[in-house]
Amino acid sequence: MAEVVLTRTADEASALAAAHVAREIAARPRLVLGVATGSTPEGFYRHLARCLAAEGTDTSGVRAFALDEYVGLPADHPESYAAVIDRTVTMPLGLDPAHVHVPDGRAADPFAAAVAYDRAIDAAGGVDIQILGIGRNGHIGFNEPGSSLGSRTRVKTLAASTRDANARFFTDPRDVPVHCITQGIGTIREARHLILLAFGADKSTALAGAVEGPVSASLPGSAIQLHPHVTVLADEDAAQKLTQAEAYREAWALKPAAQSF
Ligand code: GLP
């Protein structure tokens, strides 16, 4: 079972996760961090930047790999995940841009770019800690329902519901790309530690399915149940459909070293 940490607010969860990742970076200066986009991890990145700065941690050796990228957005588009990662991760954490990788959604051959991305992750020694959000339809990365639980990084078509959900980031909803490159579920499962963040009532069904539902390609987030080291952090609203919430709270409260995941 995944470790499930339930907090009152998203901010508390973000702060807990950030404190843990900051300690790991301090202990392993060349840590490989898997980073997600979307609204969910924004608070986590802010807390992480503060923790690292407060401790004066050198982040110049940290490597980062993004989960996914839209295909075909212009290079300077502010909503390309390359731009989002630059704004929310690379700059605030003080990472070396040369160490930060995002799938190349502008490659002439995005299919080859996807294969090259998996190779680059392998060449870096694999992802140590992967930060994940979850889509309302249960997607992780951009692995929409139906994605193989063993899939590798590849080009995918976005579900209409995901395009609708992400339209809020674009001036014109028609600008939301139809295709993306996403790490596969098999790729994500190779990360050594998964930290999944879920906040807000609109994630409650997806979160309950991911943590407690059957493992199924119909709910890609449920693949976390196949992983040996997963930490799920959720606020009250996202946790409202978990049937074992009391058990998770008790396990967390009685954990010998409650600071550590
Ligand atoms: C996005 C991203 C995912 C993210 C998810 C949830 O489209 N590709 O990596 O986790 O959907 O997004 P949000 O955190 O904004 O709800």
Short mmCIF file of C-alpha atoms and ligand atoms in Angstrom, two decimals:
data_model
loop_
_atom_site.label_atom_id
_atom_site.label_comp_id
_atom_site.label_asym_id
_atom_site.label_seq_id
_atom_site.Cartn_x
_atom_site.Cartn_y
_atom_site.Cartn_z
CA MET A 1 0.00 0.00 0.00
CA ALA A 2 1.17 3.46 -0.76
CA GLU A 3 1.89 5.68 2.19
CA VAL A 4 -0.98 8.17 2.25
CA VAL A 5 -0.44 11.43 4.12
CA LEU A 6 -3.61 13.45 4.65
CA THR A 7 -3.32 17.10 5.56
CA ARG A 8 -5.90 19.80 6.13
CA THR A 9 -4.63 22.07 3.39
CA ALA A 10 -2.73 21.77 0.14
CA ASP A 11 -0.12 24.12 1.55
CA GLU A 12 0.64 21.77 4.46
CA ALA A 13 1.07 18.86 2.08
CA SER A 14 3.27 20.90 -0.24
CA ALA A 15 5.45 22.02 2.66
CA LEU A 16 5.87 18.44 3.95
CA ALA A 17 6.83 17.13 0.53
CA ALA A 18 9.20 20.04 -0.05
CA ALA A 19 10.97 19.55 3.28
CA HIS A 20 11.55 15.90 2.38
CA VAL A 21 12.86 16.62 -1.12
CA ALA A 22 15.09 19.42 0.19
CA ARG A 23 16.67 16.99 2.67
CA GLU A 24 17.21 14.45 -0.11
CA ILE A 25 18.86 17.04 -2.34
CA ALA A 26 21.13 18.15 0.50
CA ALA A 27 22.15 14.51 1.00
CA ARG A 28 22.52 13.74 -2.72
CA PRO A 29 23.69 16.80 -4.66
CA ARG A 30 23.30 15.03 -8.02
CA LEU A 31 19.78 13.82 -7.33
CA VAL A 32 17.55 13.31 -10.38
CA LEU A 33 14.16 14.93 -9.80
CA GLY A 34 11.15 14.14 -11.96
CA VAL A 35 8.96 17.21 -12.24
CA ALA A 36 5.30 17.63 -13.11
CA THR A 37 3.52 20.67 -14.46
CA GLY A 38 -0.07 21.74 -13.79
CA SER A 39 -1.37 23.79 -10.86
CA THR A 40 -0.93 21.07 -8.25
CA PRO A 41 2.85 21.19 -7.65
CA GLU A 42 3.21 24.99 -7.82
CA GLY A 43 3.09 25.38 -4.02
CA PHE A 44 5.49 22.48 -3.61
CA TYR A 45 8.05 24.18 -5.86
CA ARG A 46 7.69 27.45 -3.94
CA HIS A 47 8.25 25.67 -0.61
CA LEU A 48 11.14 23.68 -2.05
CA ALA A 49 12.84 26.86 -3.30
CA ARG A 50 12.47 28.39 0.18
CA CYS A 51 13.82 25.29 1.99
CA LEU A 52 16.83 25.05 -0.33
CA ALA A 53 17.60 28.75 -0.01
CA ALA A 54 17.18 28.66 3.78
CA GLU A 55 19.70 25.82 4.03
CA GLY A 56 22.01 27.32 1.40
CA THR A 57 21.86 24.01 -0.51
CA ASP A 58 23.91 23.89 -3.71
CA THR A 59 21.53 22.77 -6.47
CA SER A 60 23.95 23.10 -9.37
CA GLY A 61 24.35 19.32 -9.64
CA VAL A 62 20.63 18.44 -9.50
CA ARG A 63 19.20 17.01 -12.70
CA ALA A 64 15.51 17.31 -13.60
CA PHE A 65 13.25 15.58 -16.12
CA ALA A 66 9.75 16.82 -16.91
CA LEU A 67 6.95 14.32 -17.36
CA ASP A 68 5.54 15.66 -20.57
CA GLU A 69 5.25 18.39 -23.19
CA TYR A 70 2.74 19.54 -25.77
CA VAL A 71 3.60 18.84 -29.39
CA GLY A 72 3.78 21.78 -31.73
CA LEU A 73 3.59 24.87 -29.54
CA PRO A 74 5.87 27.68 -30.72
CA ALA A 75 9.23 27.87 -28.92
CA ASP A 76 8.33 31.06 -27.10
CA HIS A 77 4.82 30.01 -26.04
CA PRO A 78 4.47 30.72 -22.30
CA GLU A 79 2.37 27.59 -21.77
CA SER A 80 4.81 25.17 -23.33
CA TYR A 81 5.93 22.93 -20.50
CA ALA A 82 9.52 23.93 -21.27
CA ALA A 83 8.56 27.51 -20.39
CA VAL A 84 6.48 26.46 -17.37
CA ILE A 85 9.30 24.30 -15.97
CA ASP A 86 11.76 27.12 -16.53
CA ARG A 87 9.53 29.57 -14.59
CA THR A 88 8.38 27.30 -11.79
CA VAL A 89 11.32 24.91 -11.32
CA THR A 90 14.62 25.83 -12.99
CA MET A 91 14.79 29.47 -11.97
CA PRO A 92 13.30 29.29 -8.43
CA LEU A 93 15.37 26.22 -7.47
CA GLY A 94 18.51 27.64 -9.07
CA LEU A 95 19.05 24.63 -11.31
CA ASP A 96 21.49 24.65 -14.19
CA PRO A 97 19.27 24.89 -17.32
CA ALA A 98 21.62 22.43 -19.03
CA HIS A 99 20.55 19.84 -16.42
CA VAL A 100 16.83 20.34 -16.95
CA HIS A 101 15.16 18.20 -19.59
CA VAL A 102 11.73 18.48 -21.17
CA PRO A 103 10.56 16.26 -24.06
CA ASP A 104 11.14 18.07 -27.35
CA GLY A 105 7.65 18.91 -28.55
CA ARG A 106 9.02 20.90 -31.45
CA ALA A 107 11.24 18.14 -32.84
CA ALA A 108 10.83 17.44 -36.55
CA ASP A 109 10.36 13.82 -35.49
CA PRO A 110 8.54 13.81 -32.12
CA PHE A 111 8.39 9.99 -32.18
CA ALA A 112 12.18 9.79 -32.22
CA ALA A 113 12.38 12.58 -29.63
CA ALA A 114 10.23 10.45 -27.30
CA VAL A 115 12.55 7.46 -27.62
CA ALA A 116 15.58 9.71 -27.08
CA TYR A 117 13.98 11.06 -23.90
CA ASP A 118 13.77 7.62 -22.28
CA ARG A 119 17.43 7.09 -23.20
CA ALA A 120 18.39 10.40 -21.59
CA ILE A 121 16.63 9.39 -18.36
CA ASP A 122 18.53 6.08 -18.39
CA ALA A 123 21.80 7.87 -19.09
CA ALA A 124 21.23 10.08 -16.04
CA GLY A 125 20.87 6.93 -13.92
CA GLY A 126 17.08 7.05 -13.67
CA VAL A 127 14.79 9.34 -11.69
CA ASP A 128 15.30 9.34 -7.90
CA ILE A 129 12.13 11.19 -6.89
CA GLN A 130 9.21 11.70 -9.25
CA ILE A 131 6.65 14.39 -8.42
CA LEU A 132 3.21 13.57 -9.82
CA GLY A 133 -0.14 15.28 -10.03
CA ILE A 134 -3.24 13.46 -11.18
CA GLY A 135 -5.77 14.50 -13.79
CA ARG A 136 -9.50 14.52 -13.04
CA ASN A 137 -9.80 11.51 -15.31
CA GLY A 138 -7.00 9.73 -13.45
CA HIS A 139 -4.18 10.51 -15.87
CA ILE A 140 -0.57 10.77 -14.75
CA GLY A 141 1.77 12.72 -16.96
CA PHE A 142 -0.38 12.79 -20.07
CA ASN A 143 -1.15 9.07 -19.94
CA GLU A 144 -4.84 9.14 -20.57
CA PRO A 145 -7.25 6.35 -19.58
CA GLY A 146 -6.43 3.27 -21.65
CA SER A 147 -2.67 3.85 -21.61
CA SER A 148 -0.67 0.70 -21.15
CA LEU A 149 0.67 0.31 -17.63
CA GLY A 150 3.99 -0.68 -19.22
CA SER A 151 4.14 2.19 -21.72
CA ARG A 152 7.31 4.12 -22.51
CA THR A 153 7.76 7.79 -23.42
CA ARG A 154 5.81 8.36 -26.62
CA VAL A 155 3.52 10.64 -28.59
CA LYS A 156 -0.07 10.60 -27.37
CA THR A 157 -3.36 12.27 -28.24
CA LEU A 158 -4.89 14.30 -25.41
CA ALA A 159 -8.39 13.39 -24.24
CA ALA A 160 -11.02 16.06 -24.90
CA SER A 161 -11.56 16.32 -21.12
CA THR A 162 -7.85 17.07 -20.60
CA ARG A 163 -7.86 19.70 -23.35
CA ASP A 164 -10.89 21.27 -21.65
CA ALA A 165 -9.19 21.16 -18.24
CA ASN A 166 -6.02 22.78 -19.60
CA ALA A 167 -7.85 25.39 -21.69
CA ARG A 168 -7.68 27.68 -18.62
CA PHE A 169 -3.98 28.20 -19.34
CA PHE A 170 -4.60 29.42 -22.92
CA THR A 171 -6.18 32.64 -24.15
CA ASP A 172 -8.13 30.75 -26.80
CA PRO A 173 -9.25 27.18 -25.94
CA ARG A 174 -8.67 26.27 -29.58
CA ASP A 175 -4.94 26.81 -28.99
CA VAL A 176 -4.67 23.78 -26.67
CA PRO A 177 -2.59 21.25 -28.61
CA VAL A 178 -4.08 17.90 -29.52
CA HIS A 179 -0.87 15.91 -29.16
CA CYS A 180 1.83 15.58 -26.54
CA ILE A 181 4.93 13.62 -25.67
CA THR A 182 4.60 11.99 -22.27
CA GLN A 183 6.71 9.70 -20.19
CA GLY A 184 5.00 6.33 -20.25
CA ILE A 185 3.51 4.70 -17.19
CA GLY A 186 6.30 2.11 -17.38
CA THR A 187 8.84 4.93 -17.49
CA ILE A 188 7.26 6.67 -14.50
CA ARG A 189 7.19 3.41 -12.55
CA GLU A 190 10.96 3.13 -12.89
CA ALA A 191 11.50 6.21 -10.72
CA ARG A 192 12.77 5.12 -7.32
CA HIS A 193 10.25 7.11 -5.27
CA LEU A 194 6.92 8.48 -6.44
CA ILE A 195 5.38 11.45 -4.65
CA LEU A 196 1.83 12.06 -5.81
CA LEU A 197 0.09 15.28 -4.81
CA ALA A 198 -3.68 15.69 -5.09
CA PHE A 199 -5.60 18.75 -4.00
CA GLY A 200 -9.23 19.81 -4.29
CA ALA A 201 -12.57 18.06 -4.52
CA ASP A 202 -12.35 17.67 -8.29
CA LYS A 203 -9.50 15.19 -7.74
CA SER A 204 -11.32 13.08 -5.14
CA THR A 205 -12.70 10.44 -7.51
CA ALA A 206 -9.42 10.06 -9.38
CA LEU A 207 -7.46 9.87 -6.14
CA ALA A 208 -9.72 7.23 -4.58
CA GLY A 209 -9.43 5.18 -7.77
CA ALA A 210 -5.66 5.56 -7.87
CA VAL A 211 -5.10 4.61 -4.23
CA GLU A 212 -7.90 2.15 -3.51
CA GLY A 213 -9.47 1.11 -6.79
CA PRO A 214 -8.44 -1.83 -8.90
CA VAL A 215 -5.20 -1.42 -10.84
CA SER A 216 -6.43 -0.63 -14.31
CA ALA A 217 -5.36 1.07 -17.50
CA SER A 218 -8.72 2.82 -17.28
CA LEU A 219 -7.33 4.83 -14.38
CA PRO A 220 -3.61 5.32 -15.10
CA GLY A 221 -2.92 6.73 -11.62
CA SER A 222 -3.75 3.30 -10.17
CA ALA A 223 -0.36 2.15 -11.51
CA ILE A 224 1.14 3.65 -8.34
CA GLN A 225 -0.14 0.55 -6.55
CA LEU A 226 2.45 -1.50 -8.45
CA HIS A 227 5.32 0.62 -7.15
CA PRO A 228 7.35 -0.32 -4.07
CA HIS A 229 7.83 3.24 -2.78
CA VAL A 230 4.99 5.70 -3.14
CA THR A 231 3.96 8.64 -1.00
CA VAL A 232 0.58 10.22 -1.67
CA LEU A 233 -0.13 13.62 -0.12
CA ALA A 234 -3.67 14.93 -0.29
CA ASP A 235 -5.70 17.69 1.28
CA GLU A 236 -9.11 17.11 2.91
CA ASP A 237 -11.08 17.89 -0.22
CA ALA A 238 -9.16 15.47 -2.41
CA ALA A 239 -9.24 12.80 0.32
CA GLN A 240 -13.01 12.84 0.83
CA LYS A 241 -13.68 9.63 -1.15
CA LEU A 242 -10.91 7.53 0.40
CA THR A 243 -12.53 4.74 2.39
CA GLN A 244 -9.43 4.03 4.51
CA ALA A 245 -8.69 7.63 5.52
CA GLU A 246 -8.64 6.85 9.25
CA ALA A 247 -6.16 4.03 8.73
CA TYR A 248 -3.86 6.34 6.74
CA ARG A 249 -4.04 9.03 9.44
CA GLU A 250 -3.25 6.51 12.15
CA ALA A 251 -0.37 4.98 10.22
CA TRP A 252 1.13 8.42 9.61
CA ALA A 253 0.65 9.54 13.23
CA LEU A 254 2.32 6.38 14.55
CA LYS A 255 5.13 6.31 12.00
CA PRO A 256 8.43 6.07 13.89
CA ALA A 257 10.14 8.85 11.94
CA ALA A 258 7.20 11.00 10.93
CA GLN A 259 9.45 13.47 9.17
CA SER A 260 10.57 11.00 6.59
CA PHE A 261 8.62 9.36 3.83
C1 GLP B 1 -1.78 18.04 -16.61
C2 GLP B 1 -0.35 17.48 -16.66
C3 GLP B 1 -0.13 16.49 -15.56
C4 GLP B 1 -0.81 17.03 -14.32
C5 GLP B 1 -2.30 16.95 -14.51
C6 GLP B 1 -3.11 17.65 -13.44
O1 GLP B 1 -2.38 18.19 -17.82
N1 GLP B 1 0.09 16.94 -17.89
O2 GLP B 1 1.25 16.24 -15.37
O3 GLP B 1 -0.45 16.30 -13.19
O4 GLP B 1 -2.68 17.34 -15.81
O5 GLP B 1 -3.04 19.03 -13.59
P1 GLP B 1 -3.40 20.06 -12.46
O6 GLP B 1 -2.35 19.88 -11.40
O7 GLP B 1 -3.33 21.40 -13.08
O8 GLP B 1 -4.74 19.71 -11.96
#
